Structure formats: structure tokens, C-alpha cells
């Protein structure tokens, strides 16, 4: 724990020194360009070469930026936004991602002219605005002080944490926040660590290695699904905006395109859909839900895991999604029976069991493949034009409530100028199906539309947890991919 025992004076000095060197570096570059025409020409030529053929996005690995998912495909909201921007607004460029080791390297990489845009989940701060220009923000977040509720009490105020071990990634808005807090709490001890990230520090807090860290609320909500002992001690400061960053001398036309892009995706609902895809289900489960799920994942899931993997081989649906559906339906209790008569691991109705050729709904060897095939049937019922994973989310809602009511929700979405092909909009209209103002105007009438929304969002969360702790399955035969959690 010795590495966390730096004095506040040393910490403040390190931060000021980092800022000083960055600013001095900018001054040196400016002087070089003005005093040496040859060097100026070389630098301008280098920048022109950077912009002429490819658009370089600097980012770093993380669940809120850019990562390789369980299917070995690139994902992350920053990855999706960048690829969509180039496809729609800058098709003349080849896209390139430049990965750096930590967030502290992102802005220096921009300042060195090695990238055009920083797409790295950057908060807009006063210090950063002195170094770069920001595009229009696309998300709002809140800094939160995070602790392990099993090892520490919730802090009453900032004075209660002065003798605790606190660490944040270097070069972040969290380090800036702690510097401000030190003005009020000069005894506060903390360290800004390089070669780390918020996810790793949250891991350390959850495992008792670290008392506190500071992280953004959207990442905290995601990580609490994996570590139910993580709790929010308090919010720090006001909410902050997240935006792409560009060099001060960036091409004005590129800046204009970026801002137009964010205006458009906010207006047409694309941004809302992306945010929902990555963060929409993060707050669905409570601590008790997650704790119970993690416990049964270790004790009961291994008994049926091979059945879910076999079902993946015949249907192409990721076994972790099937396991998540089964848990939401029966908590992996093969003898589970509801008051309405649905039974077994996949809680099949009698009519569904007959349709899928099941003779004993309590037999896991029949229930699991039948449930998987029925999900495929629902997916095939949803229009082909609806992209994944939205198509699978709507199919799961249909698995719960029937496709007819999902179609009513799509019709209602269109009437309300929402997008009938996006789950983020459909889950809004599904909950309206119990309102006579709406259901009396629809073909299939009343439905308890909140139930399928809770059903789908819970499954999304359970699937994310399984994807974190359980490896993917490589089928023995060629199968098609249905969907994945993002």
C-alpha cells in the first residue's frame, strides 16, 4: 500500500509539473514553426499527409471506448461513433484507430499531430480546453466517489476520506477534481497512476486493495453489475459533458462535419439508440439480483452449461444469451412452474411446447433446445431490415409477450414519430400498451407492456455479466450469429 502514501504537496506538484511541460511543449512547437521556415514546412507537410488519406482517431481500451468483444469483433461506443461518422460524413477518408496505453496519453498524442480526433470518453474540463478544442458533447456524466460497501462505511463528507487510500488514472478529470478538493482538504492523500484505467481501479476497490477511486457514473453503473459491493459514496462537483477532442489548429471543415454529425444523430435518434445499446440496461438489476445471479452462476449454471452450448451449435445464438434467458425465466430451476402453467428451465407454455415438439417441459434436454429454437422463430418473425442487436431484443420481448403486441408497439412508435426499428424507442411504446388512450386504437389491444421491457433489460444485464466471467463457445459446426450484447 506504500504507493498510495504520497503527500498532497507532492501530488499537486506532479500535476502542475505535467501541465507545465505540456504548455511548454506547445510553446516550443510554436517557436520552432515561427523561427524555422524549413521545419514549419516539414510539419505542415506531415499534417497534410495525415489528413489526405486517412482519418486517425486516438483512443484507449475500455468498456466505454473501444474493445474486442466475445466474438472477436471491435465494439465500444467510441468505436461505433467513429465508424459511423466516417461512413456517413467523411467517406473520402480511410478510418484508422491509434490505441494508446492510457487516457493520459490521449491529448499529448493529439498535440504531437499523430491523430486527427480523440474519441476517448473525454470529459470537457477547463484545463483540457486550454489544450484542445471540443466538438459538441454527446453524453453527460457525473463524477462519483466509489467505495467497497463490505469493507468501508459510506463517507459522511470529504473530511472522512482524508486518511484513506485513493487513486485515479493520471491525466484524467478525476485528478483535476482531487486537486480542487485538496484546497479544502489539504490532508487528503491520493495518487494519479499511469498505465491504468478506471475499470482496473474499480476492480481494486471491489477487491479491497484500494479504499476509494473516482469514476464516471455511466461506467460505475456498468461495473456494479459485476461487483455488487461497489457503492457510490457521493457525487463530486457538477455533471460534466463528454465529447470528442480535436487540435486547436484542426481543419475547420472537419470540425464542422463532426458537429453536424452529432447534431444529426441526436436529432434522428441514432445517438439515443447507441447510448441505450451500451448503457441502457446498466441500472436494471439491484444488488440482491446481482449477488444471487453470481452465486448461482458458480453453483448451478455448470450443471446446464453444456445444454446451452449445444443449443448454440444448432441455433447460432450465443450460449450466454440463452443462459441469461433461462435464468430470467426460471433461475435455472428445471422444476420451476408459474401460476399460469409455464414450466421448466425455459418456462415454456403448453402451446409453445407442442409447437416445438416437447413432450416433457421439465426435461432440460428438451426445454433448452426448444426455447432456443423458439427464440430463433421470434427473431425470424421480426422484419429483416431491423439491425442487430435491436432485432433480437424485440424477439425477446415477443418471447415474453407475443409478437402481436410488439408489432402494436412498433405501430405506435411510428405514430409518435419514434423509430419502429429501434429497441430504445420500442421499449418506450411497449409500456404504453396498458393505457386506454393508446391500446384502444391498436389492433391487438391491451397488454402489460412493462413486463417485456423488464424481461429484456434484465436479460441484457445477465448476459453482460456472463460475458465478463464466462468464455465464448466455438461451435464444432458452422453456425450463423444471431446477436450479442454490446
XYZ file of C-alpha atoms in Angstrom:
486
model
C 0.000 0.000 0.000
C 3.062 2.222 0.101
C 2.467 3.564 -3.395
C -0.676 5.327 -2.159
C 1.092 7.273 0.639
C 2.279 10.321 -1.330
C 1.758 13.651 0.347
C -0.748 16.107 -1.020
C 2.016 18.617 -1.770
C 3.835 16.097 -3.968
C 0.626 15.213 -5.780
C -0.201 18.827 -6.523
C 3.362 19.432 -7.634
C 3.226 16.465 -10.036
C 0.011 17.681 -11.589
C 1.296 21.225 -12.023
C 4.549 19.895 -13.473
C 2.609 17.814 -16.030
C 0.565 20.836 -17.072
C 3.722 22.959 -17.231
C 5.521 20.513 -19.524
C 2.530 20.243 -21.857
C 2.245 24.021 -22.146
C 5.971 24.432 -22.584
C 5.869 21.807 -25.300
C 3.231 23.806 -27.131
C 5.340 26.952 -26.844
C 8.390 25.122 -28.167
C 6.436 23.883 -31.148
C 5.135 27.388 -31.815
C 8.630 28.877 -31.620
C 10.041 26.192 -33.884
C 7.426 26.878 -36.518
C 7.934 30.640 -36.467
C 11.757 30.641 -36.307
C 12.495 27.876 -38.778
C 10.645 28.043 -42.127
C 12.050 24.676 -43.215
C 10.844 22.952 -40.049
C 7.478 24.659 -40.432
C 7.128 23.319 -43.969
C 8.050 19.807 -42.842
C 5.477 19.855 -40.035
C 2.750 21.203 -42.275
C 3.568 18.569 -44.895
C 3.371 15.860 -42.222
C -0.027 17.138 -41.061
C -1.286 17.307 -44.636
C -0.168 13.714 -45.196
C -2.010 12.667 -42.067
C -5.237 14.233 -43.308
C -5.009 13.382 -47.004
C -5.783 9.662 -46.964
C -6.954 8.623 -43.538
C -8.730 9.937 -40.501
C -6.925 8.868 -37.347
C -8.848 8.503 -34.093
C -6.807 8.196 -30.925
C -8.459 6.193 -28.163
C -7.713 3.658 -25.454
C -9.115 0.274 -24.494
C -12.069 0.246 -22.141
C -15.745 -0.684 -21.868
C -16.744 2.939 -22.540
C -14.432 3.419 -25.521
C -13.028 0.608 -27.667
C -12.601 -3.118 -27.058
C -12.710 -6.567 -28.611
C -15.938 -8.348 -27.667
C -16.581 -12.039 -27.102
C -16.963 -12.643 -30.836
C -13.556 -11.055 -31.551
C -15.220 -8.037 -33.127
C -14.432 -4.426 -32.292
C -17.040 -2.671 -30.184
C -17.480 0.271 -27.813
C -19.490 3.438 -28.196
C -16.484 5.464 -29.347
C -15.696 2.825 -31.969
C -19.292 2.833 -33.195
C -19.476 6.623 -33.300
C -16.179 6.958 -35.180
C -17.013 4.331 -37.796
C -20.476 5.805 -38.303
C -19.040 9.314 -38.684
C -16.555 8.258 -41.373
C -19.171 6.215 -43.197
C -21.777 8.978 -43.261
C -19.839 12.247 -43.172
C -16.265 11.540 -44.274
C -16.368 8.634 -46.751
C -13.369 10.078 -48.575
C -11.165 9.010 -45.650
C -9.854 5.644 -44.561
C -10.511 5.226 -40.854
C -7.655 4.340 -38.512
C -7.623 3.843 -34.752
C -4.493 4.688 -32.801
C -4.554 2.940 -29.419
C -2.616 4.433 -26.532
C -1.954 2.776 -23.204
C -3.904 5.173 -21.006
C -6.120 8.232 -21.093
C -3.165 10.390 -20.010
C -1.609 9.801 -23.453
C -4.660 10.790 -25.495
C -4.318 14.585 -25.574
C -0.496 14.527 -25.929
C -0.976 12.293 -28.981
C -3.260 14.952 -30.493
C -0.773 17.706 -29.676
C 2.030 15.782 -31.397
C -0.010 15.689 -34.609
C -0.328 11.895 -34.596
C -4.128 11.867 -34.725
C -6.978 13.988 -36.035
C -9.607 13.282 -33.384
C -9.597 11.982 -29.834
C -12.561 9.641 -29.340
C -11.707 8.507 -25.832
C -14.616 9.223 -23.472
C -13.063 12.576 -22.557
C -14.842 14.898 -20.151
C -14.786 18.567 -21.082
C -12.735 20.401 -18.439
C -11.231 23.867 -18.165
C -7.681 22.519 -18.263
C -8.300 20.408 -21.347
C -9.991 23.313 -23.134
C -6.719 25.206 -22.806
C -5.005 22.490 -24.838
C -7.589 21.294 -27.391
C -10.969 22.191 -28.827
C -14.018 20.036 -28.161
C -16.795 19.083 -30.531
C -20.415 19.230 -29.436
C -20.925 16.906 -26.448
C -22.773 13.647 -26.904
C -23.214 12.450 -23.316
C -23.422 13.771 -19.758
C -21.810 12.062 -16.800
C -21.285 12.648 -13.088
C -18.062 12.030 -11.189
C -18.670 9.719 -8.237
C -16.592 8.668 -5.256
C -16.696 4.859 -5.152
C -16.063 2.536 -2.218
C -16.472 -1.114 -1.216
C -19.551 -1.342 0.989
C -18.281 -4.578 2.556
C -15.030 -3.022 3.820
C -15.828 0.657 4.340
C -18.682 2.734 5.662
C -20.266 5.305 3.410
C -18.304 8.558 3.887
C -20.341 11.308 5.513
C -18.267 14.069 3.899
C -14.905 14.702 2.266
C -13.177 15.021 5.629
C -13.977 11.355 6.279
C -11.701 10.147 3.458
C -8.514 12.106 4.196
C -6.794 9.100 5.811
C -7.917 6.598 3.162
C -6.079 5.277 0.120
C -7.386 6.948 -3.033
C -6.156 6.529 -6.602
C -7.298 7.709 -10.023
C -5.822 7.359 -13.517
C -3.290 10.081 -14.321
C -4.293 12.775 -16.777
C -7.999 12.449 -16.053
C -10.661 14.898 -14.968
C -10.664 12.967 -11.689
C -7.106 14.093 -10.984
C -8.194 17.668 -11.647
C -11.095 17.210 -9.237
C -8.845 15.893 -6.471
C -6.526 18.861 -6.893
C -9.508 21.150 -6.332
C -10.618 19.130 -3.301
C -7.146 19.437 -1.785
C -7.645 23.154 -1.476
C -10.413 22.404 1.032
C -8.861 19.234 2.446
C -5.073 19.760 2.431
C -4.526 16.490 4.335
C -6.095 14.434 1.559
C -3.755 11.728 0.245
C -4.184 10.410 -3.281
C -2.208 9.206 -6.256
C -2.581 9.653 -10.003
C -1.445 6.381 -11.558
C -0.178 5.923 -15.099
C -0.686 2.747 -17.133
C -4.081 2.098 -15.570
C -7.730 2.955 -16.140
C -10.943 3.448 -14.190
C -12.094 -0.127 -14.781
C -8.955 -1.579 -13.179
C -9.163 0.790 -10.228
C -12.810 -0.116 -9.685
C -11.677 -3.746 -9.689
C -9.167 -2.882 -6.964
C -11.798 -1.139 -4.868
C -14.144 -4.110 -5.235
C -11.376 -6.484 -4.152
C -10.329 -4.423 -1.130
C -6.952 -3.317 -2.495
C -7.980 0.313 -2.657
C -10.314 2.270 -0.380
C -11.671 4.746 -2.918
C -11.495 5.813 -6.520
C -13.390 8.348 -8.606
C -15.164 7.268 -11.772
C -17.848 8.439 -14.182
C -21.411 7.448 -13.346
C -22.090 5.558 -16.590
C -19.050 3.311 -16.063
C -19.882 2.844 -12.384
C -23.411 1.664 -13.248
C -21.933 -0.881 -15.652
C -19.301 -2.129 -13.182
C -21.848 -2.515 -10.374
C -23.369 -5.328 -12.436
C -20.107 -7.230 -11.991
C -19.294 -6.115 -8.431
C -22.431 -5.604 -6.309
C -20.252 -4.445 -3.404
C -19.328 -1.244 -5.251
C -21.266 1.724 -3.906
C -21.431 5.438 -4.580
C -20.112 7.462 -1.645
C -21.060 10.836 -3.051
C -21.246 12.854 -6.243
C -18.310 15.192 -6.795
C -18.933 18.515 -8.477
C -21.452 19.200 -11.196
C -22.225 16.868 -14.127
C -19.714 17.017 -16.983
C -20.062 16.668 -20.738
C -18.264 14.021 -22.784
C -17.110 14.985 -26.275
C -14.576 14.335 -28.992
C -11.447 16.500 -28.905
C -9.556 17.972 -31.854
C -6.343 20.003 -32.086
C -6.695 23.761 -31.831
C -5.466 24.032 -35.434
C -7.768 21.300 -36.809
C -9.247 21.765 -40.264
C -12.356 23.945 -39.739
C -14.238 21.849 -42.290
C -13.547 18.707 -40.290
C -14.738 20.381 -37.099
C -17.878 21.499 -38.911
C -18.545 17.963 -40.154
C -18.083 16.499 -36.676
C -20.504 18.966 -35.109
C -23.036 18.414 -37.874
C -22.721 14.663 -37.311
C -23.540 14.920 -33.610
C -26.412 17.311 -34.295
C -27.881 14.861 -36.787
C -27.550 11.660 -34.731
C -29.054 13.442 -31.742
C -31.958 14.643 -33.885
C -32.708 11.339 -35.638
C -32.393 9.171 -32.520
C -29.233 7.314 -33.534
C -27.313 8.676 -30.548
C -30.071 7.731 -28.129
C -30.076 4.223 -29.553
C -26.295 3.845 -29.212
C -26.316 5.067 -25.622
C -29.125 2.649 -24.841
C -27.222 -0.189 -26.502
C -24.219 0.257 -24.238
C -25.702 1.664 -21.051
C -29.471 1.271 -21.251
C -29.716 -1.856 -19.100
C -26.983 -0.957 -16.593
C -29.360 0.111 -13.824
C -31.942 -2.638 -14.266
C -30.614 -5.059 -11.614
C -30.292 -4.302 -7.921
C -27.560 -5.542 -5.586
C -29.593 -8.548 -4.450
C -30.313 -9.566 -8.069
C -26.632 -9.471 -8.995
C -25.443 -11.243 -5.848
C -27.928 -14.094 -6.347
C -27.066 -14.388 -10.036
C -23.313 -14.545 -9.385
C -23.837 -17.200 -6.712
C -25.970 -19.419 -8.945
C -23.606 -18.855 -11.885
C -20.974 -20.666 -9.858
C -23.147 -23.326 -8.219
C -25.997 -24.176 -10.610
C -25.092 -22.967 -14.109
C -22.297 -25.572 -14.609
C -24.947 -28.301 -14.417
C -26.724 -26.990 -17.540
C -23.944 -25.138 -19.337
C -23.346 -27.928 -21.856
C -27.021 -27.795 -22.888
C -26.838 -24.078 -23.642
C -23.670 -24.632 -25.686
C -25.295 -27.462 -27.630
C -28.256 -25.180 -28.316
C -25.858 -22.543 -29.641
C -24.463 -25.084 -32.091
C -27.911 -25.749 -33.558
C -29.324 -22.218 -33.472
C -26.328 -19.862 -33.624
C -27.458 -17.956 -30.526
C -24.665 -17.239 -28.057
C -24.989 -19.713 -25.184
C -24.613 -16.890 -22.665
C -27.713 -15.191 -24.042
C -29.647 -18.473 -23.783
C -28.415 -18.949 -20.215
C -29.469 -15.378 -19.391
C -32.965 -16.011 -20.785
C -33.228 -19.233 -18.801
C -32.129 -17.544 -15.589
C -34.631 -14.721 -16.052
C -37.350 -17.286 -16.683
C -36.627 -19.979 -14.073
C -33.453 -19.101 -12.128
C -32.137 -22.345 -13.667
C -34.660 -24.377 -11.687
C -35.802 -27.152 -14.000
C -38.880 -27.809 -11.824
C -39.995 -24.180 -11.797
C -43.715 -23.790 -12.520
C -45.578 -20.468 -12.630
C -49.196 -19.871 -11.551
C -50.088 -19.592 -15.238
C -48.707 -23.034 -16.024
C -45.432 -22.277 -17.802
C -42.756 -24.737 -16.741
C -39.115 -25.787 -16.859
C -35.745 -24.144 -17.462
C -37.104 -22.040 -20.331
C -40.616 -21.693 -18.843
C -42.432 -22.928 -21.929
C -46.186 -22.691 -22.255
C -48.101 -25.797 -23.270
C -48.810 -24.381 -26.716
C -45.163 -23.442 -27.281
C -44.039 -26.875 -26.093
C -46.471 -28.546 -28.528
C -45.279 -26.277 -31.334
C -41.631 -27.163 -30.661
C -42.290 -30.891 -30.190
C -41.572 -31.010 -26.452
C -43.152 -33.917 -24.585
C -41.781 -33.080 -21.118
C -41.239 -29.424 -20.273
C -39.405 -30.385 -17.068
C -36.712 -32.232 -19.036
C -33.784 -29.799 -19.543
C -32.620 -31.752 -22.609
C -35.916 -30.887 -24.281
C -36.598 -27.473 -22.735
C -33.317 -25.729 -23.586
C -33.126 -26.537 -27.336
C -36.864 -25.895 -27.709
C -36.550 -22.488 -26.030
C -33.573 -21.616 -28.215
C -35.406 -22.613 -31.395
C -38.440 -20.616 -30.339
C -36.254 -17.534 -29.884
C -34.962 -18.094 -33.430
C -38.567 -18.308 -34.600
C -39.285 -14.948 -32.959
C -36.149 -13.426 -34.499
C -37.255 -14.610 -37.923
C -40.661 -13.012 -37.316
C -39.121 -9.587 -36.711
C -38.534 -7.732 -40.027
C -35.121 -8.385 -41.588
C -34.397 -4.686 -42.000
C -34.141 -4.185 -38.239
C -30.433 -4.342 -37.338
C -28.888 -6.334 -34.528
C -28.961 -6.291 -31.601
C -32.330 -4.455 -31.778
C -33.868 -7.306 -33.734
C -33.008 -9.820 -31.031
C -34.224 -7.501 -28.267
C -37.604 -7.243 -29.992
C -37.641 -11.020 -30.448
C -37.016 -11.489 -26.733
C -39.889 -9.135 -25.974
C -42.046 -11.241 -28.295
C -40.876 -14.397 -26.475
C -42.289 -12.830 -23.318
C -45.481 -11.122 -24.508
C -46.124 -12.352 -28.048
C -45.118 -10.733 -31.319
C -48.550 -9.212 -31.919
C -48.087 -6.746 -29.052
C -44.542 -5.974 -30.169
C -45.956 -5.107 -33.576
C -48.543 -2.847 -31.916
C -45.699 -1.097 -30.108
C -43.943 -0.599 -33.440
C -47.088 0.871 -34.972
C -47.461 3.205 -32.010
C -43.800 4.246 -32.272
C -44.348 5.281 -35.865
C -47.420 7.324 -34.898
C -45.416 9.138 -32.220
C -42.574 9.951 -34.636
C -40.273 7.449 -32.947
C -38.274 4.818 -34.800
C -40.155 1.500 -35.001
C -36.909 -0.313 -35.808
C -35.025 0.696 -32.656
C -35.378 -1.034 -29.312
C -34.636 2.217 -27.467
C -37.904 3.602 -28.889
C -39.955 0.397 -28.772
C -39.399 -0.025 -25.049
C -40.990 3.413 -24.629
C -44.139 2.455 -26.515
C -44.463 -1.049 -25.068
C -45.178 0.435 -21.645
C -47.992 2.492 -23.201
C -49.955 -0.636 -24.129
C -51.779 -0.580 -20.793
C -53.071 2.957 -21.392
C -56.564 3.055 -22.966
C -55.624 6.260 -24.757
C -53.308 4.113 -26.874
C -54.310 0.436 -26.721
C -57.904 1.143 -27.810
C -56.503 2.445 -31.105
C -54.269 -0.587 -31.751
C -55.095 -3.905 -33.413
C -54.299 -6.252 -30.529
C -55.452 -4.085 -27.638
C -54.346 -4.089 -24.021
C -51.069 -5.602 -22.849
C -48.934 -5.301 -19.731
C -46.135 -3.810 -21.794
C -43.835 -3.054 -18.876
C -43.206 -6.767 -18.298
C -41.362 -7.466 -21.589
C -39.256 -4.327 -21.121
C -38.117 -5.518 -17.694
C -37.647 -9.009 -19.154
C -35.378 -7.860 -21.982
C -33.385 -5.325 -19.982
C -32.715 -7.885 -17.235
C -31.542 -10.434 -19.788
C -29.207 -7.880 -21.319
C -27.641 -7.303 -17.910
C -27.339 -11.004 -17.109
C -25.752 -11.632 -20.497
C -23.174 -8.896 -19.916
C -22.226 -10.462 -16.597
C -21.832 -13.890 -18.166
C -19.755 -12.434 -20.989
C -17.395 -10.946 -18.433
C -16.893 -14.174 -16.487
C -17.653 -16.965 -18.962
C -15.743 -17.614 -22.207
C -17.494 -17.769 -25.537
C -18.153 -21.123 -27.167
C -16.728 -22.065 -30.532
C -19.200 -24.469 -32.144
C -17.991 -27.635 -33.820
C -20.059 -26.877 -36.904
C -20.647 -23.777 -38.979
C -23.405 -21.699 -37.402
C -24.794 -18.285 -38.010
C -24.564 -15.479 -35.495
C -27.815 -14.118 -34.130
C -26.883 -11.428 -31.658
C -24.531 -10.284 -28.961
C -24.620 -7.895 -26.039
C -22.784 -4.659 -26.715
